[in-house]
Amino acid sequence: MNASVFASTQKRKNTRSDLAVPLKRSSIPAFQFDPASPAKNLKNIFTHQSTIIDRLFCERDDLVERVQTLEERLSNSLSMISVQKARIVNLSELSARLSASGPAENNRQPPAPSQIAPDDKIIVEQILKLSLDQIPLYLAHNPFPLQCTLTSPQLGAERINSVLTSLPSQVAVPFASAAFAQLFRSSEISELVQTLRKSIHNHQFIHKIEAFCCKLFKAGFCQLFALQPQQNQLVTLFDSDGFTLQVPVGQGIVGSCAKEGKILIYQSTQESPSYDPEIDDFFNIGSNPSLLIPIFDSSSNFVISVILVHSPKVGALFTPEDLQVGEILSSQISPFLTAYVEHMEKNEDRSYRSELSLAVKSLLGKNTLEELLQTTLQVVQRMIKAENAELYLIDDEQGLLYVFEPQSSHNGVQMYVRKYFSGKSGIPFHVIKSLSVVNINRLTPEKCEFFSRETDVVALGKPYLAVPVFAVGEKPIAVLAAYGKSGSNLFSPSDIAALQQLSVQVGVNLTNIFASQSAQETQQTCSADVGNFSNPLNFLIKQIAAGDEDSMIDLAEAISLEAIKRLNCDLIALWQVINNRPVQRYICKSQEEFIQIVDIPPVVNQVIESGEIKISAVAAEVQQMMGSFDDEASYKSYSNITMPIKDQDGKIIWIVIAENSLSAQGRFTDTDVAGLTEYSSFLIAATNVVNLQGTVESNEKAISLQKTLISTLTPVKTDMLNRLIVAINDSFDSKYCALYQADGIAEALTITETNYPDAPKSIMLTQGIIGKLFTTNESHFYNDIYNESEFNAPTDAFGLDDMNSAIYCKVTNSFLMVLLSPEKNKFNEQQVQAILGASDLVQIAYELSRNFNEGGSTDSSIVTAEQRATFMSRSSSPTRSDLEEYSDRFFNIMNYNEDDRIIMILKMFVSQGVIRKLQVPFQKLVQFVCTVRSCYNETPYHNWTHACDVTQFAFSCIMRGRLRLYLQDIELFALLLACVCHDVDHHGLNNAFHKKARTPLGILYDERPVMEMHHAATAIRLLEMPEHDILEGIENPSEKSHFYEFFIKIILATDMDKHFAYIKEFEEMSSDFDKRNERHRLLLAQIVMKSGDVSNTTRAFDVASDMSHKLTDEFFKQGDLERQLGIEVTPMCDRTKASHISTSQVGFYGFIAAPLLTALGNFITALADNTDQLEKNKRQWEQQKEQWELSQQK
């Protein structure tokens, strides 16, 4: 600011001062005398005098107030004069010297010209144009003494002395005093630093900094915000009521300062672009100015704290001098706040894991809704410090939500009753529909478009958090909500993650509770009086064994009685459809048989014609559907289900009518439809069995098989289909059996059930006898399969050379059954027909198995819903001992089974906080890891075991090498995930093979690293599947791109062709590593990945040796294939020319592994012990090599 501008600014400020306005007397109206009315004159006199007195009192009060203001300002001026005098005393020698040599007192001209820099000459000229009282303000806006001494203390002192000697004494003295005041502020910061050294872990540490800043900047308020890195937010504590204010990074003036990383001055805080009233109104700054100072991590350039300072007086301003002082303060206290934040982060992470582990454990074993409800709400309130919580459950039948409200019975017993919400709006309904998390800082109807007073009014004006609760089969069954954050202003990312983790266990508990309730209800229903059988399947067995001629009618009667119980209705009627004409078989009305033959209701023929179910609860409509039935049966119809029952060919063979539901709603529901469908399936099976009884002489084997198969269907459980297939196999005394299902998309058959583990998992429709018969819809038996022209041993005989007889039977449009036997002439046509007769039972067993075990499979590579829930429960709370075990340098992956390896990897992700920071859906992460495991092939070395081993090494680097100081959270996530995926779908063949053999992959990637590109592409394809969308919580497209940038390039770094280029670049970068440089961070992550890929060299020697032999075996298998294909055999893969394994290992250790691990150990010294172990192993290989060479000389 130049002198003229500065002067004009001061002039404008003075004109606005209230003291510049002169005091004016209030005008008093003149008294009017009326000679004609003495009384009126007297009255006017009193009124006039009263007005004068009132005006005088007002003027007196105004004068008193102005005097008090003047006294206050005078007092302040005297205080400032006292301070100035003290400063002048400190400069007495300089003042005396300058006074002795200066010009006359009133002379303001500078002394004789001296050697002075052009910039300082301008400063002198500007100062000479100012009045003496303007000099301190001028230096506040132009703090060159402070800037000079910070840049170079010696040069700064010379410049200040040059300016002083160029000024007359009368000007130099106040200038020196003001300059000294600036420098004195920086010396005060040095005193603070000495104080902080003694109280780094004291709870008064923060308060000392805040109190000092108030004094340093002459402010009325100061608040220090410390970063919580794992939650991406800053927190501060208000001492008045113990309230913790949480500020997300990037939000409000404080969050913006942390994100931008620079000192910010707002002269009117409310007008700043980053002002957020929901956060910033807590400070009561209003339109006052504010100063925000970021504090950086002492070992990097990341903000770890923000200091907020503001003046309580409107009109007060922060100056550039304050900005300079803020920079000094930031740099001086950075080391202390770095230590403080690290200390806080460790305590927070330790406390969080401990509390979450206890919370999950407290939910285990809660097998009743009452127990679970009480415990869940208490755990949520304690874990995330919510004022209250609620569990909203879903009523699937009515599509409504309900909660349990505690009530006391008449005898004082505590019980819970359902409270339904009639509407279908509100936050819980939104969570169910969107399957997303809702987190609102302050719930208001204006901010929340799906707000409903019915469900949400209890949380009005409070922070609100709600997450969906999933059943074991990924179906949403509840919403877990919390509102009112005790001692804070919002729910943090850590709170969201904690609630999601708790919801997983709550979902498991609810699934078990509902399953138990359903089983109890079924048991109660079956144990009731249901006629002459306990359940339909057992009755079928008895009826078939009896061979009753009237079994068809008896079966209809038994199933009708059971259906009345199951559906809780008043009437069941059955018509058998023969040649498209309905025949009345049985009517049960009010628990009694109705034997009269009635006219066929119109709805029966309507359903036969349309083939669709009809449901109605409108009395008039039902009466039209039933026609004269009500009059003939002396009945009144109100609600109705009419269902067609179709055989395997889609032909209608029965019509079932159920009428008048006795439920509270008086109508039939989807559950009733499902129940009726279940009994209809039994009726279809019974119909087929009874039909077969009529031809028992010609097909006794079929009847026997049907009896056997029906008996195997009891009990109805998830293994029904497997039991059925094994029963068929045992009935025909065959050795192996399998059931294949058509996959229309892949044009292949996929195995569903088998008793032979090595049976082919997939068979193309173009392969062998099986493919041909399925395509042509045929079924045949063969007693010498090797003589068949279409025979293909790997598929038709499961790759076995001792199989001779076979049955290939297409039992339905989707299934084909295979039976194999080593005996010749084993099978016949009757057996084929018997299997075809059981096709309906196969379909029923498959459907029931699928319903009981949604998504299940006998293939061990596919994880079931129950397994997924187990993985989530066991891995959600890693302990300190887990982390120490997984980061151990002497880790041995062979000590862990398949499930333990999955749990280990999941715990690694959880322990780093990336699940909650990046909002990774835990269920999808579990599914993704399990799917990746299934995509690894059974190669000798590059398999799932190797992937887990590499991931453990990277995790060890993260923990022991403190990689969190170098990499961002999303980059750590990408590194761990890349380790898991880096060799997915490896074929045991290297890049050179694919290029030489011109495989499809070799042609596709040509000049690129073939397998590394394939691994990355396979992983990306899996990540893009909806069930594996673990990145759905990352909403920012640039962040998602950042993840893929690291993830893909980390995998590609395992290309050995560029091995030494990576090492060279890393060594050159190590000396000036910059955490702000993304390329530096990526290169570090790539080096960790590459080190993990050769980390077998750092294991204990027996483990390292075993891995080396497996890798060598894989190489030799490639060489065998190259020789078979007639292409050049890779030297290291040629077992015919190979020397002792120690020879190759000495070279690999010395030239490949050692330079890489040495470079990493030099950069992060905590990892240097990896190289030590490598050297020990290398010496053992050298000893083996020497011994082998000596043996060859002999």
Short mmCIF file of N, CA and C in Angstrom, two decimals, residues 927-1023:
data_model
loop_
_atom_site.label_atom_id
_atom_site.label_comp_id
_atom_site.label_asym_id
_atom_site.label_seq_id
_atom_site.Cartn_x
_atom_site.Cartn_y
_atom_site.Cartn_z
N GLN A 927 -17.33 -61.06 -1.28
CA GLN A 927 -17.67 -61.79 -2.48
C GLN A 927 -16.58 -61.66 -3.54
N PHE A 928 -16.03 -60.44 -3.66
CA PHE A 928 -14.98 -60.20 -4.66
C PHE A 928 -13.75 -61.05 -4.36
N VAL A 929 -13.29 -61.05 -3.12
CA VAL A 929 -12.09 -61.81 -2.76
C VAL A 929 -12.32 -63.30 -3.01
N CYS A 930 -13.51 -63.77 -2.65
CA CYS A 930 -13.81 -65.19 -2.86
C CYS A 930 -13.86 -65.53 -4.35
N THR A 931 -14.41 -64.63 -5.16
CA THR A 931 -14.46 -64.87 -6.60
C THR A 931 -13.06 -64.85 -7.20
N VAL A 932 -12.22 -63.93 -6.76
CA VAL A 932 -10.85 -63.88 -7.25
C VAL A 932 -10.13 -65.18 -6.91
N ARG A 933 -10.36 -65.68 -5.70
CA ARG A 933 -9.75 -66.97 -5.33
C ARG A 933 -10.16 -68.06 -6.32
N SER A 934 -11.44 -68.10 -6.69
CA SER A 934 -11.90 -69.14 -7.60
C SER A 934 -11.33 -68.98 -9.00
N CYS A 935 -10.87 -67.77 -9.34
CA CYS A 935 -10.32 -67.51 -10.68
C CYS A 935 -8.83 -67.83 -10.78
N TYR A 936 -8.20 -68.19 -9.68
CA TYR A 936 -6.81 -68.65 -9.73
C TYR A 936 -6.81 -70.13 -10.11
N ASN A 937 -5.94 -70.51 -11.02
CA ASN A 937 -5.86 -71.89 -11.50
C ASN A 937 -4.94 -72.72 -10.59
N GLU A 938 -5.09 -74.04 -10.72
CA GLU A 938 -4.29 -74.96 -9.90
C GLU A 938 -2.93 -75.18 -10.56
N THR A 939 -2.13 -74.15 -10.64
CA THR A 939 -0.78 -74.27 -11.17
C THR A 939 0.18 -74.57 -10.01
N PRO A 940 1.36 -75.08 -10.30
CA PRO A 940 2.27 -75.41 -9.19
C PRO A 940 2.67 -74.20 -8.35
N TYR A 941 2.85 -73.03 -8.96
CA TYR A 941 3.38 -71.89 -8.20
C TYR A 941 2.48 -70.64 -8.27
N HIS A 942 2.17 -70.18 -9.47
CA HIS A 942 1.39 -68.94 -9.63
C HIS A 942 -0.09 -69.22 -9.38
N ASN A 943 -0.43 -69.44 -8.12
CA ASN A 943 -1.77 -69.83 -7.74
C ASN A 943 -2.26 -68.94 -6.58
N TRP A 944 -3.37 -69.31 -5.98
CA TRP A 944 -3.95 -68.52 -4.89
C TRP A 944 -3.02 -68.45 -3.69
N THR A 945 -2.28 -69.52 -3.43
CA THR A 945 -1.32 -69.51 -2.32
C THR A 945 -0.28 -68.41 -2.52
N HIS A 946 0.25 -68.31 -3.73
CA HIS A 946 1.24 -67.27 -4.04
C HIS A 946 0.63 -65.88 -3.87
N ALA A 947 -0.61 -65.68 -4.31
CA ALA A 947 -1.27 -64.37 -4.19
C ALA A 947 -1.39 -63.97 -2.72
N CYS A 948 -1.79 -64.91 -1.87
CA CYS A 948 -1.92 -64.62 -0.43
C CYS A 948 -0.56 -64.31 0.19
N ASP A 949 0.47 -65.04 -0.25
CA ASP A 949 1.82 -64.83 0.27
C ASP A 949 2.33 -63.44 -0.09
N VAL A 950 2.11 -63.01 -1.33
CA VAL A 950 2.54 -61.68 -1.77
C VAL A 950 1.77 -60.59 -1.01
N THR A 951 0.47 -60.80 -0.81
CA THR A 951 -0.35 -59.83 -0.08
C THR A 951 0.15 -59.67 1.35
N GLN A 952 0.53 -60.80 1.97
CA GLN A 952 1.05 -60.71 3.34
C GLN A 952 2.33 -59.91 3.39
N PHE A 953 3.22 -60.08 2.40
CA PHE A 953 4.47 -59.31 2.40
C PHE A 953 4.18 -57.82 2.28
N ALA A 954 3.26 -57.44 1.40
CA ALA A 954 2.91 -56.03 1.26
C ALA A 954 2.32 -55.48 2.55
N PHE A 955 1.48 -56.29 3.22
CA PHE A 955 0.90 -55.85 4.49
C PHE A 955 2.00 -55.68 5.54
N SER A 956 2.98 -56.56 5.52
CA SER A 956 4.12 -56.43 6.43
C SER A 956 4.85 -55.12 6.20
N CYS A 957 5.02 -54.73 4.93
CA CYS A 957 5.66 -53.45 4.62
C CYS A 957 4.81 -52.28 5.12
N ILE A 958 3.51 -52.39 4.97
CA ILE A 958 2.61 -51.32 5.43
C ILE A 958 2.75 -51.14 6.93
N MET A 959 2.78 -52.24 7.66
CA MET A 959 2.81 -52.16 9.12
C MET A 959 4.20 -51.83 9.65
N ARG A 960 5.20 -52.60 9.21
CA ARG A 960 6.54 -52.41 9.76
C ARG A 960 7.23 -51.19 9.16
N GLY A 961 6.95 -50.90 7.88
CA GLY A 961 7.59 -49.76 7.21
C GLY A 961 6.78 -48.48 7.29
N ARG A 962 5.61 -48.53 7.96
CA ARG A 962 4.74 -47.36 8.14
C ARG A 962 4.48 -46.66 6.80
N LEU A 963 3.99 -47.44 5.85
CA LEU A 963 3.70 -46.88 4.52
C LEU A 963 2.59 -45.86 4.54
N ARG A 964 1.81 -45.82 5.64
CA ARG A 964 0.74 -44.80 5.74
C ARG A 964 1.32 -43.40 5.74
N LEU A 965 2.62 -43.26 6.08
CA LEU A 965 3.25 -41.94 6.05
C LEU A 965 3.55 -41.51 4.62
N TYR A 966 3.53 -42.46 3.69
CA TYR A 966 3.92 -42.15 2.31
C TYR A 966 2.73 -42.21 1.33
N LEU A 967 1.80 -43.14 1.57
CA LEU A 967 0.72 -43.37 0.61
C LEU A 967 -0.62 -42.94 1.19
N GLN A 968 -1.50 -42.49 0.32
CA GLN A 968 -2.85 -42.13 0.72
C GLN A 968 -3.69 -43.40 0.92
N ASP A 969 -4.85 -43.22 1.60
CA ASP A 969 -5.69 -44.37 1.91
C ASP A 969 -6.11 -45.12 0.65
N ILE A 970 -6.54 -44.41 -0.35
CA ILE A 970 -7.02 -45.07 -1.58
C ILE A 970 -5.87 -45.77 -2.30
N GLU A 971 -4.65 -45.28 -2.10
CA GLU A 971 -3.48 -45.91 -2.71
C GLU A 971 -3.09 -47.18 -1.96
N LEU A 972 -3.23 -47.18 -0.63
CA LEU A 972 -3.00 -48.40 0.15
C LEU A 972 -4.02 -49.47 -0.23
N PHE A 973 -5.26 -49.05 -0.42
CA PHE A 973 -6.32 -49.97 -0.83
C PHE A 973 -5.98 -50.58 -2.19
N ALA A 974 -5.55 -49.74 -3.12
CA ALA A 974 -5.19 -50.23 -4.46
C ALA A 974 -4.01 -51.19 -4.39
N LEU A 975 -3.03 -50.90 -3.52
CA LEU A 975 -1.85 -51.76 -3.39
C LEU A 975 -2.24 -53.15 -2.89
N LEU A 976 -3.01 -53.22 -1.80
CA LEU A 976 -3.40 -54.52 -1.25
C LEU A 976 -4.25 -55.30 -2.25
N LEU A 977 -5.19 -54.61 -2.90
CA LEU A 977 -6.06 -55.29 -3.85
C LEU A 977 -5.27 -55.77 -5.07
N ALA A 978 -4.29 -54.99 -5.49
CA ALA A 978 -3.45 -55.40 -6.62
C ALA A 978 -2.65 -56.65 -6.26
N CYS A 979 -2.18 -56.74 -5.04
CA CYS A 979 -1.46 -57.94 -4.61
C CYS A 979 -2.36 -59.17 -4.69
N VAL A 980 -3.61 -59.02 -4.25
CA VAL A 980 -4.56 -60.14 -4.29
C VAL A 980 -4.81 -60.58 -5.73
N CYS A 981 -4.86 -59.64 -6.67
CA CYS A 981 -5.26 -59.93 -8.05
C CYS A 981 -4.09 -60.08 -9.03
N HIS A 982 -2.86 -59.90 -8.60
CA HIS A 982 -1.78 -59.67 -9.56
C HIS A 982 -1.47 -60.87 -10.47
N ASP A 983 -1.86 -62.08 -10.09
CA ASP A 983 -1.62 -63.25 -10.94
C ASP A 983 -2.92 -64.01 -11.23
N VAL A 984 -4.07 -63.33 -11.15
CA VAL A 984 -5.35 -64.02 -11.33
C VAL A 984 -5.44 -64.63 -12.73
N ASP A 985 -5.95 -65.86 -12.78
CA ASP A 985 -6.09 -66.63 -14.02
C ASP A 985 -4.74 -66.86 -14.71
N HIS A 986 -3.68 -67.05 -13.92
CA HIS A 986 -2.37 -67.40 -14.49
C HIS A 986 -2.42 -68.85 -14.95
N HIS A 987 -1.88 -69.12 -16.11
CA HIS A 987 -1.95 -70.46 -16.69
C HIS A 987 -0.70 -71.29 -16.42
N GLY A 988 0.25 -70.75 -15.69
CA GLY A 988 1.50 -71.47 -15.49
C GLY A 988 2.42 -71.35 -16.68
N LEU A 989 2.12 -70.39 -17.55
CA LEU A 989 2.93 -70.18 -18.76
C LEU A 989 3.33 -68.71 -18.81
N ASN A 990 4.59 -68.43 -19.14
CA ASN A 990 5.05 -67.05 -19.09
C ASN A 990 4.76 -66.30 -20.39
N ASN A 991 5.14 -65.02 -20.40
CA ASN A 991 4.87 -64.17 -21.56
C ASN A 991 5.53 -64.70 -22.83
N ALA A 992 6.77 -65.18 -22.69
CA ALA A 992 7.51 -65.67 -23.86
C ALA A 992 6.77 -66.82 -24.53
N PHE A 993 6.18 -67.70 -23.73
CA PHE A 993 5.45 -68.83 -24.32
C PHE A 993 4.28 -68.34 -25.16
N HIS A 994 3.48 -67.42 -24.60
CA HIS A 994 2.29 -66.95 -25.32
C HIS A 994 2.67 -66.27 -26.64
N LYS A 995 3.78 -65.59 -26.65
CA LYS A 995 4.19 -64.92 -27.89
C LYS A 995 4.75 -65.92 -28.91
N LYS A 996 5.52 -66.91 -28.42
CA LYS A 996 6.08 -67.90 -29.34
C LYS A 996 4.99 -68.81 -29.90
N ALA A 997 4.06 -69.21 -29.03
CA ALA A 997 3.02 -70.15 -29.45
C ALA A 997 1.87 -69.44 -30.16
N ARG A 998 1.91 -68.11 -30.21
CA ARG A 998 0.85 -67.32 -30.85
C ARG A 998 -0.52 -67.71 -30.31
N THR A 999 -0.61 -67.76 -28.98
CA THR A 999 -1.90 -68.02 -28.34
C THR A 999 -2.80 -66.81 -28.52
N PRO A 1000 -4.11 -66.95 -28.28
CA PRO A 1000 -5.00 -65.77 -28.40
C PRO A 1000 -4.53 -64.61 -27.54
N LEU A 1001 -4.05 -64.89 -26.32
CA LEU A 1001 -3.55 -63.81 -25.48
C LEU A 1001 -2.29 -63.20 -26.06
N GLY A 1002 -1.42 -64.06 -26.59
CA GLY A 1002 -0.19 -63.56 -27.19
C GLY A 1002 -0.47 -62.66 -28.38
N ILE A 1003 -1.47 -63.02 -29.17
CA ILE A 1003 -1.84 -62.20 -30.32
C ILE A 1003 -2.51 -60.91 -29.87
N LEU A 1004 -3.38 -61.02 -28.86
CA LEU A 1004 -4.13 -59.86 -28.38
C LEU A 1004 -3.21 -58.78 -27.85
N TYR A 1005 -2.24 -59.16 -27.02
CA TYR A 1005 -1.38 -58.15 -26.38
C TYR A 1005 -0.04 -57.97 -27.09
N ASP A 1006 0.32 -58.88 -27.93
CA ASP A 1006 1.45 -58.74 -28.85
C ASP A 1006 2.69 -58.16 -28.16
N GLU A 1007 2.95 -56.85 -28.35
CA GLU A 1007 4.17 -56.25 -27.82
C GLU A 1007 4.05 -55.87 -26.35
N ARG A 1008 2.89 -56.00 -25.78
CA ARG A 1008 2.70 -55.66 -24.36
C ARG A 1008 3.01 -56.88 -23.49
N PRO A 1009 3.20 -56.67 -22.18
CA PRO A 1009 3.39 -57.82 -21.27
C PRO A 1009 2.11 -58.64 -21.20
N VAL A 1010 2.12 -59.83 -21.77
CA VAL A 1010 0.89 -60.59 -22.01
C VAL A 1010 0.16 -60.91 -20.71
N MET A 1011 0.81 -61.63 -19.80
CA MET A 1011 0.11 -62.09 -18.62
C MET A 1011 -0.26 -60.95 -17.68
N GLU A 1012 0.62 -59.97 -17.55
CA GLU A 1012 0.31 -58.83 -16.67
C GLU A 1012 -0.93 -58.07 -17.18
N MET A 1013 -1.01 -57.90 -18.51
CA MET A 1013 -2.20 -57.26 -19.09
C MET A 1013 -3.43 -58.12 -18.84
N HIS A 1014 -3.27 -59.42 -18.97
CA HIS A 1014 -4.41 -60.33 -18.77
C HIS A 1014 -4.86 -60.31 -17.31
N HIS A 1015 -3.91 -60.31 -16.38
CA HIS A 1015 -4.29 -60.26 -14.96
C HIS A 1015 -5.07 -58.98 -14.66
N ALA A 1016 -4.57 -57.85 -15.14
CA ALA A 1016 -5.24 -56.57 -14.89
C ALA A 1016 -6.62 -56.55 -15.53
N ALA A 1017 -6.72 -57.03 -16.76
CA ALA A 1017 -8.01 -57.02 -17.46
C ALA A 1017 -9.02 -57.93 -16.75
N THR A 1018 -8.56 -59.09 -16.29
CA THR A 1018 -9.45 -60.00 -15.58
C THR A 1018 -9.95 -59.37 -14.28
N ALA A 1019 -9.06 -58.74 -13.55
CA ALA A 1019 -9.46 -58.10 -12.29
C ALA A 1019 -10.45 -56.96 -12.54
N ILE A 1020 -10.21 -56.18 -13.59
CA ILE A 1020 -11.13 -55.07 -13.90
C ILE A 1020 -12.51 -55.62 -14.27
N ARG A 1021 -12.52 -56.71 -15.06
CA ARG A 1021 -13.81 -57.30 -15.43
C ARG A 1021 -14.58 -57.75 -14.20
N LEU A 1022 -13.90 -58.32 -13.22
CA LEU A 1022 -14.57 -58.74 -11.99
C LEU A 1022 -15.06 -57.55 -11.18
N LEU A 1023 -14.26 -56.49 -11.12
CA LEU A 1023 -14.66 -55.30 -10.36
C LEU A 1023 -15.88 -54.63 -10.96
#
